[in-house]
Coordinates of C-alpha atoms in Angstrom, one line a residue:
X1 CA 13.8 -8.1 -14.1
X2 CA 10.3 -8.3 -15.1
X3 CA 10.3 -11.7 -16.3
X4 CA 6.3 -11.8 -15.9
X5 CA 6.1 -8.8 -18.1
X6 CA 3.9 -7.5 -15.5
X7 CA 5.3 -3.7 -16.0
X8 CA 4.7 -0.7 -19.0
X9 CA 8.4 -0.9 -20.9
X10 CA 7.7 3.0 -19.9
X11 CA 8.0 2.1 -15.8
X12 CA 10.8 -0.9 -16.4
X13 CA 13.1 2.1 -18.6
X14 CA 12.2 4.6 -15.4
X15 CA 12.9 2.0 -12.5
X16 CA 16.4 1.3 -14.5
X17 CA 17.7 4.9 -15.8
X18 CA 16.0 7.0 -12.7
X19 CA 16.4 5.3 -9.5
X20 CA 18.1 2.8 -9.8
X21 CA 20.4 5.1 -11.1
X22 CA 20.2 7.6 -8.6
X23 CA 20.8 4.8 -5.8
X24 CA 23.6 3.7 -7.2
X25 CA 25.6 6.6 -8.0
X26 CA 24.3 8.8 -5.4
X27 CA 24.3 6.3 -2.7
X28 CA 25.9 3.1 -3.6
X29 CA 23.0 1.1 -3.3
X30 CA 22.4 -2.0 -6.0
X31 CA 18.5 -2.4 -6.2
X32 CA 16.8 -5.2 -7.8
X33 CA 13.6 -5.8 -8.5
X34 CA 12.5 -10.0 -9.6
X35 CA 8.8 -10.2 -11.1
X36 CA 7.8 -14.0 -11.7
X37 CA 5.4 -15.3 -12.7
X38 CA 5.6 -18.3 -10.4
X39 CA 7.9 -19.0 -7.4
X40 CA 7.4 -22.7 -8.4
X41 CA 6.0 -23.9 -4.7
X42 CA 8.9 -22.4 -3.0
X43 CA 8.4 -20.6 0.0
X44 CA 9.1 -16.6 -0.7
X45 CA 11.2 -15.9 2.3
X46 CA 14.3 -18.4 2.1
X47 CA 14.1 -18.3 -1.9
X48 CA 14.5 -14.4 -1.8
X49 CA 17.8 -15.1 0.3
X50 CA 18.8 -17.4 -1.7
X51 CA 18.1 -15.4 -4.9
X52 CA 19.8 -12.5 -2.9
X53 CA 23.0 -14.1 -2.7
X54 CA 23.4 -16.3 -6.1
X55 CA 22.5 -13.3 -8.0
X56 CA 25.2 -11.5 -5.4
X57 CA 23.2 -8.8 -5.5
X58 CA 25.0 -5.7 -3.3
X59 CA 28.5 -6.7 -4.9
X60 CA 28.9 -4.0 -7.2
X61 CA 29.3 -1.4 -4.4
X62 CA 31.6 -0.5 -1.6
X63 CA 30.3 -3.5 0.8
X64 CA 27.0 -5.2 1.4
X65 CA 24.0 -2.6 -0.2
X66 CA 21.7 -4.6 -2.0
X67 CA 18.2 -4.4 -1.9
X68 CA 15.6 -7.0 -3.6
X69 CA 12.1 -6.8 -4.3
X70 CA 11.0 -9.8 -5.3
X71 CA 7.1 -10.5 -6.5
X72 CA 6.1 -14.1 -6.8
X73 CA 2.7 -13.3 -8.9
X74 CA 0.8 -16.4 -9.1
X75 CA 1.1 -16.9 -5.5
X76 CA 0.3 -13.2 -4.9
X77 CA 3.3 -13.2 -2.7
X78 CA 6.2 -10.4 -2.3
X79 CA 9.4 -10.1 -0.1
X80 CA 12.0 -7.4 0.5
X81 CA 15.2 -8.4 1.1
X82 CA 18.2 -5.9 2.7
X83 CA 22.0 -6.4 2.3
X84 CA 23.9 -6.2 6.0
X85 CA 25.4 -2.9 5.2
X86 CA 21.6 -1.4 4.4
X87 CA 20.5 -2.4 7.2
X88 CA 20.7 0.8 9.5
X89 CA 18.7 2.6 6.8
X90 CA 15.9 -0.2 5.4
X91 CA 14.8 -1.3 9.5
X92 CA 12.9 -4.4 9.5
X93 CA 9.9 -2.0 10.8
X94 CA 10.5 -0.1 7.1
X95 CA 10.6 -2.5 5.3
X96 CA 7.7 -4.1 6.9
X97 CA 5.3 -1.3 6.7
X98 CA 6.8 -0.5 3.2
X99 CA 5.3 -4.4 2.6
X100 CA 1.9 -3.6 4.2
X101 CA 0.8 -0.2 4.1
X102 CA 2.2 1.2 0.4
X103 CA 2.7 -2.1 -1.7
X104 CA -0.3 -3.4 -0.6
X105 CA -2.6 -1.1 -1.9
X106 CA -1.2 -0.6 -4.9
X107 CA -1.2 -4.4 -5.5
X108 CA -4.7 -5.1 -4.2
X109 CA -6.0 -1.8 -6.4
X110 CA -4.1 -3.4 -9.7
X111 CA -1.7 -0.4 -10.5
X112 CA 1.6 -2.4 -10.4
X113 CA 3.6 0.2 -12.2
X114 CA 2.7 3.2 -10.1
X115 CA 3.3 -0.2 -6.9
X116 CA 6.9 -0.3 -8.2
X117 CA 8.1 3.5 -8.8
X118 CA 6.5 4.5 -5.4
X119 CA 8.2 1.7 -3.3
X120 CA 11.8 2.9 -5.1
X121 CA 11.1 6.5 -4.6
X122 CA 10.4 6.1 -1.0
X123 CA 13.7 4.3 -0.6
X124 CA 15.4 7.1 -2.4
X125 CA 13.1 9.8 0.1
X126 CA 14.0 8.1 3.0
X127 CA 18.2 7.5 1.7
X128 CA 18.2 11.5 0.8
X129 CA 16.7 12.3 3.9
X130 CA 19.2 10.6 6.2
X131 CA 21.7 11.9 4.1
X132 CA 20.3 15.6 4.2
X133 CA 20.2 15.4 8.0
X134 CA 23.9 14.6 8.2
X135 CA 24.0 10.7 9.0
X136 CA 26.1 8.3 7.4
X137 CA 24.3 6.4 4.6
X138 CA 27.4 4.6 3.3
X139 CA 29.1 3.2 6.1
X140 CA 30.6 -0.6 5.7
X141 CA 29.4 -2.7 8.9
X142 CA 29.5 -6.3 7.6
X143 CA 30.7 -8.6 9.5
X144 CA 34.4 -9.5 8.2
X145 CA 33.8 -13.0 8.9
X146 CA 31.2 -13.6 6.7
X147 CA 31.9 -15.0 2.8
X148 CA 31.7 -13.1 0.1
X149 CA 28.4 -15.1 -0.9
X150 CA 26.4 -13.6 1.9
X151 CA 24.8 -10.6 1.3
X152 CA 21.8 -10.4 3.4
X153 CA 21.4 -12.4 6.9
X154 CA 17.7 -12.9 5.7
X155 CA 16.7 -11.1 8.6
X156 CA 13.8 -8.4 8.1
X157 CA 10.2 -8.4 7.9
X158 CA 8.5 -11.9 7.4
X159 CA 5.3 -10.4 5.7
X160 CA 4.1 -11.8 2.9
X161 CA 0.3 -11.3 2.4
X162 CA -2.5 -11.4 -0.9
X163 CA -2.5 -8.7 -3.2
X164 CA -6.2 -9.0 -3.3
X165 CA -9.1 -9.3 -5.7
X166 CA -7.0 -7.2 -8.5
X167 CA -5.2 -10.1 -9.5
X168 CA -7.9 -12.1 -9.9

């Protein structure tokens, strides 16, 4: 959901009808991507949980496996967010050097497309890789008690940083 219309319509039809494809019907994984332009003074972290589960983003598979990127523009600001039941794959030490050391410098270099189909064909490297190596990359572990609006626990990495001089 590029609603900054930050992406070539060239990436946006790749991201849907490539890998988001692939992690879906490969993997059962539901991965979103939110571009905006602002986040409208809210603070990235809680607003990307709360997007997480309003949007219910995870529900269409077989338990909790959502993923969201979501890209505040104006404030230069980005936050991945993990479903429970993605958790054993996306660590909050992925996720955070996913944040720091590959979006980072595509953001702070300007090249947003090449930024968005790199960060979703690392998850789908590191997803076939556990796979290949035998481990269980579908298995359902949320907790039973939780409601069927919670998606994530908002846990995982806290980073949120400046895409640099690019954007200005």
């Amino acid at each position: 959901f590029d609603f900054a219309k930050s992406l070539k319509s060239e990436t946006v039809t790749r991201i849907n009808n490539y890998y988001a494809y692939q992690l879906t019907r490969h993997y059962d994984i539901d991965p979103v991507i939110i571009i905006v332009n602002t986040l409208n003074n809210q603070e990235i972290n809680p607003l990307a949980a709360d997007l997480f589960s309003r949007w219910q983003i995870g529900k269409s598979t077989r338990g909790k496996k959502g993923l969201l990127l979501l890209v505040g523009v104006s404030e230069q600001r980005l936050r991945i967010e993990t479903g429970y039941d993605l958790e054993h794959i996306f660590t909050d030490l992925f996720v955070a050097r996913t944040e720091r050391e590959l979006l980072n410098e595509f953001f702070e270099q300007g090249i947003w497309d090449i930024a968005f189909l790199s960060f979703l064909e690392n998850l789908s490297h590191l997803v076939e890789t556990k796979a290949e190596k035998g481990e269980d990359v579908a298995p359902i572990t949320s907790p039973s008690v939780l409601a069927d609006s919670h998606y994530s626990g908002g846990a995982g990495a806290v980073t949120t940083f400046d895409f640099g001089a690019a954007m200005n």
